Short mmCIF file of C-alpha atoms in Angstrom, two decimals:
data_model
loop_
_atom_site.label_atom_id
_atom_site.label_comp_id
_atom_site.label_asym_id
_atom_site.label_seq_id
_atom_site.Cartn_x
_atom_site.Cartn_y
_atom_site.Cartn_z
CA MET K 1 2.59 -141.45 -7.39
CA SER K 2 -0.76 -141.48 -5.10
CA ASP K 3 2.10 -139.10 -2.81
CA ASP K 4 2.39 -136.95 -5.86
CA THR K 5 -1.23 -136.88 -6.95
CA MET K 6 -2.02 -136.03 -2.99
CA ALA K 7 0.53 -133.38 -2.74
CA PRO K 8 -0.70 -130.66 -5.16
CA THR K 9 -4.29 -131.10 -4.29
CA THR K 10 -3.24 -130.87 -0.75
CA THR K 11 -1.02 -127.78 -1.25
CA PRO K 12 -3.54 -125.85 -3.17
CA GLN K 13 -6.38 -126.26 -0.77
CA GLN K 14 -4.04 -125.36 1.84
CA ASP K 15 -2.97 -121.95 -0.18
CA ALA K 16 -6.40 -121.25 -0.56
CA PRO K 17 -7.68 -120.81 2.89
CA ALA K 18 -4.81 -119.07 3.59
CA ASN K 19 -5.03 -116.46 0.48
CA GLY K 20 -8.44 -116.62 0.61
CA PRO K 21 -8.72 -115.05 4.16
CA LEU K 22 -6.04 -112.80 3.54
CA ARG K 23 -7.93 -111.57 0.43
CA ASP K 24 -10.80 -111.34 2.70
CA ARG K 25 -8.98 -109.26 5.11
CA ARG K 26 -7.28 -106.74 2.91
CA THR K 27 -10.58 -106.54 0.69
CA VAL K 28 -12.32 -105.47 4.28
CA LEU K 29 -9.33 -103.25 5.24
CA ARG K 30 -9.79 -101.46 1.72
CA CYS K 31 -13.31 -101.40 1.80
CA ALA K 32 -13.16 -99.73 5.52
CA ALA K 33 -10.54 -97.41 4.71
CA ILE K 34 -12.38 -96.09 1.86
CA ALA K 35 -15.99 -96.30 3.44
CA ALA K 36 -14.05 -93.88 6.27
CA LEU K 37 -12.53 -91.59 3.65
CA ALA K 38 -16.41 -91.15 2.04
CA GLY K 39 -17.92 -90.98 5.58
CA ALA K 40 -15.63 -88.31 6.47
CA SER K 41 -16.08 -86.31 3.26
CA ALA K 42 -19.76 -86.79 3.15
CA PRO K 43 -19.88 -84.05 6.00
CA ILE K 44 -16.97 -82.08 4.48
CA LEU K 45 -19.09 -81.90 1.19
CA ALA K 46 -22.96 -81.26 3.22
CA ALA K 47 -21.09 -78.38 4.56
CA CYS K 48 -19.95 -76.73 1.30
CA GLY K 49 -23.77 -77.09 0.33
CA GLY K 50 -24.82 -74.51 2.60
CA GLY K 51 -28.05 -73.52 3.78
CA ASP K 52 -29.73 -75.17 0.72
CA ASN K 53 -29.24 -78.41 1.88
CA ALA K 54 -29.78 -77.83 5.43
CA GLY K 55 -33.07 -75.49 4.64
CA SER K 56 -34.47 -78.62 2.12
CA GLY K 57 -33.52 -81.23 4.98
CA SER K 58 -35.09 -79.17 7.94
CA GLY K 59 -38.01 -78.26 5.95
CA THR K 60 -38.61 -82.08 4.78
CA ALA K 61 -38.66 -83.80 8.23
CA PRO K 62 -40.25 -80.75 10.34
CA SER K 63 -43.36 -80.40 7.76
CA THR K 64 -44.80 -83.96 9.54
CA THR K 65 -44.44 -82.38 13.00
CA GLY K 66 -46.40 -78.94 12.02
CA SER K 67 -42.94 -76.88 11.83
CA GLU K 68 -43.66 -75.96 8.24
CA PRO K 69 -45.64 -73.32 9.13
CA SER K 70 -42.77 -71.61 12.20
CA SER K 71 -40.68 -71.63 8.74
CA SER K 72 -42.46 -69.60 6.42
CA ALA K 73 -43.06 -67.30 9.45
CA PRO K 74 -39.18 -65.91 8.95
CA SER K 75 -39.51 -65.81 5.68
CA SER K 76 -42.57 -64.07 5.70
CA SER K 77 -41.10 -61.36 8.48
CA ALA K 78 -37.44 -61.34 6.02
CA PRO K 79 -39.52 -59.78 3.06
CA SER K 80 -41.44 -57.10 5.26
CA SER K 81 -38.49 -56.49 7.31
CA SER K 82 -36.75 -55.59 3.90
CA ALA K 83 -39.56 -53.83 2.09
CA PRO K 84 -39.55 -51.08 4.45
CA SER K 85 -35.90 -50.58 4.03
CA SER K 86 -35.82 -50.79 0.13
CA SER K 87 -39.33 -48.46 -0.12
CA ALA K 88 -37.85 -46.14 2.37
CA PRO K 89 -35.58 -43.48 0.32
CA ALA K 90 -37.48 -41.06 -1.51
CA GLY K 91 -35.04 -40.55 -4.13
CA GLY K 92 -35.01 -44.25 -5.35
CA GLY K 93 -31.43 -45.10 -3.76
CA THR K 94 -30.73 -48.01 -1.44
CA VAL K 95 -30.66 -47.85 2.22
CA LEU K 96 -27.47 -48.83 3.63
CA GLY K 97 -28.53 -48.67 7.29
CA PRO K 98 -29.06 -45.72 10.01
CA VAL K 99 -26.69 -42.58 10.58
CA SER K 100 -26.43 -43.36 13.80
CA ASP K 101 -24.14 -46.50 12.67
CA VAL K 102 -21.60 -44.43 11.34
CA PRO K 103 -19.48 -42.71 14.15
CA VAL K 104 -18.12 -39.39 13.90
CA GLY K 105 -14.38 -39.44 12.86
CA GLY K 106 -14.93 -43.02 12.02
CA GLY K 107 -17.12 -45.11 9.60
CA LYS K 108 -18.81 -48.54 8.72
CA VAL K 109 -18.51 -50.94 6.06
CA PHE K 110 -21.66 -52.16 4.49
CA THR K 111 -20.22 -55.57 3.05
CA ASP K 112 -23.54 -56.41 1.62
CA ALA K 113 -23.83 -53.56 -0.99
CA LYS K 114 -19.78 -52.74 -0.86
CA VAL K 115 -19.69 -49.71 0.49
CA VAL K 116 -17.93 -47.87 3.08
CA VAL K 117 -19.36 -45.15 4.80
CA THR K 118 -17.41 -42.58 6.72
CA GLN K 119 -18.18 -39.43 8.77
CA PRO K 120 -14.88 -37.40 9.05
CA THR K 121 -16.68 -34.25 10.40
CA ALA K 122 -20.16 -34.63 12.42
CA GLY K 123 -22.95 -34.42 9.63
CA GLN K 124 -20.25 -35.32 6.61
CA PHE K 125 -21.06 -38.49 4.99
CA LYS K 126 -18.50 -39.95 2.89
CA GLY K 127 -19.19 -42.61 0.73
CA PHE K 128 -16.44 -45.50 -0.79
CA SER K 129 -16.25 -48.51 -2.78
CA ALA K 130 -15.40 -51.24 0.07
CA VAL K 131 -13.11 -53.44 -2.58
CA CYS K 132 -9.82 -52.83 -1.80
CA THR K 133 -7.86 -51.85 -5.21
CA HIS K 134 -5.22 -54.55 -4.03
CA GLN K 135 -6.25 -57.57 -5.05
CA GLY K 136 -10.32 -56.91 -4.85
CA ASN K 137 -10.82 -58.23 -1.12
CA ILE K 138 -13.72 -56.17 0.79
CA VAL K 139 -12.16 -53.78 3.47
CA GLY K 140 -12.76 -55.00 7.09
CA SER K 141 -13.26 -52.09 9.65
CA VAL K 142 -12.68 -48.29 10.15
CA GLN K 143 -10.00 -47.49 12.68
CA ASP K 144 -8.06 -44.28 13.74
CA GLY K 145 -9.29 -42.20 10.99
CA GLN K 146 -8.67 -44.85 8.47
CA ILE K 147 -10.38 -47.69 6.26
CA VAL K 148 -8.38 -50.79 7.13
CA CYS K 149 -8.33 -54.02 4.69
CA PRO K 150 -6.82 -56.43 6.66
CA PHE K 151 -6.04 -59.14 3.96
CA HIS K 152 -2.76 -57.40 2.97
CA ASN K 153 -2.86 -54.28 5.50
CA SER K 154 -3.66 -51.34 3.14
CA HIS K 155 -5.15 -48.29 4.70
CA PHE K 156 -7.15 -45.42 3.39
CA LYS K 157 -8.12 -41.91 4.73
CA ILE K 158 -11.82 -41.41 5.60
CA THR K 159 -11.65 -38.23 3.87
CA ASP K 160 -11.08 -39.24 0.49
CA GLY K 161 -10.74 -43.08 0.21
CA SER K 162 -6.80 -42.01 -0.48
CA VAL K 163 -4.37 -44.55 -0.04
CA THR K 164 -2.08 -44.23 3.69
CA SER K 165 -0.28 -47.25 3.66
CA GLY K 166 -0.06 -51.04 2.13
CA PRO K 167 0.10 -52.36 -1.33
CA ALA K 168 -2.96 -50.97 -2.70
CA PRO K 169 -2.14 -48.67 -5.95
CA SER K 170 -4.92 -46.71 -6.23
CA PRO K 171 -7.99 -44.91 -3.91
CA LEU K 172 -10.85 -46.16 -3.09
CA PRO K 173 -13.43 -44.99 -5.11
CA ALA K 174 -16.29 -43.22 -4.41
CA VAL K 175 -19.49 -43.80 -4.21
CA SER K 176 -22.37 -41.57 -3.71
CA VAL K 177 -24.82 -41.37 -0.44
CA ALA K 178 -27.16 -38.84 1.21
CA VAL K 179 -28.60 -38.49 4.27
CA GLU K 180 -32.41 -39.27 3.91
CA GLY K 181 -34.34 -39.13 7.03
CA SER K 182 -32.12 -41.11 9.87
CA ASN K 183 -31.03 -43.39 7.09
CA ILE K 184 -27.69 -43.13 4.74
CA VAL K 185 -28.92 -44.45 1.16
CA GLN K 186 -26.33 -45.04 -1.62
CA THR K 187 -27.98 -43.06 -4.28
CA ALA K 188 -27.34 -43.36 -8.28
#
């Protein structure tokens, strides 16, 4: 009977160390896999955060080194550069850009304002919505006398915004633009 008593006592002791390290290895591997996934997703999530996280992080660390004044200098220069643009039009419109940006027989897409301005003939400026009538994407460029949406290859005439090809169902809506001084201005 002493053999029977010792056998069960010995077997669990032998099994415990064998199962213990296996469980530990499995746990370590699982934890490593989770840590790797978490570590790999952290940069992705940080990248999704955009400039807000990057700006606050760089503002926090450089404040000790004295870079904070330099970060305030660009922010003060940005409003000053936008202030003359917004105050430039006498008619109360929004300045889109300089006349020189819009070539004769071509045009320019002003993505921030969602406006495309064309110049079919010298001195004749036309404005259209830059939102494609197919699926609402912003048109990409003006090429060969046509406004081109790169997403599904819709083409519109620079003279009237009408569809020349592609899946777009209707023309680009007209937008009022005017030349004030050397700027193109979107008027109300």
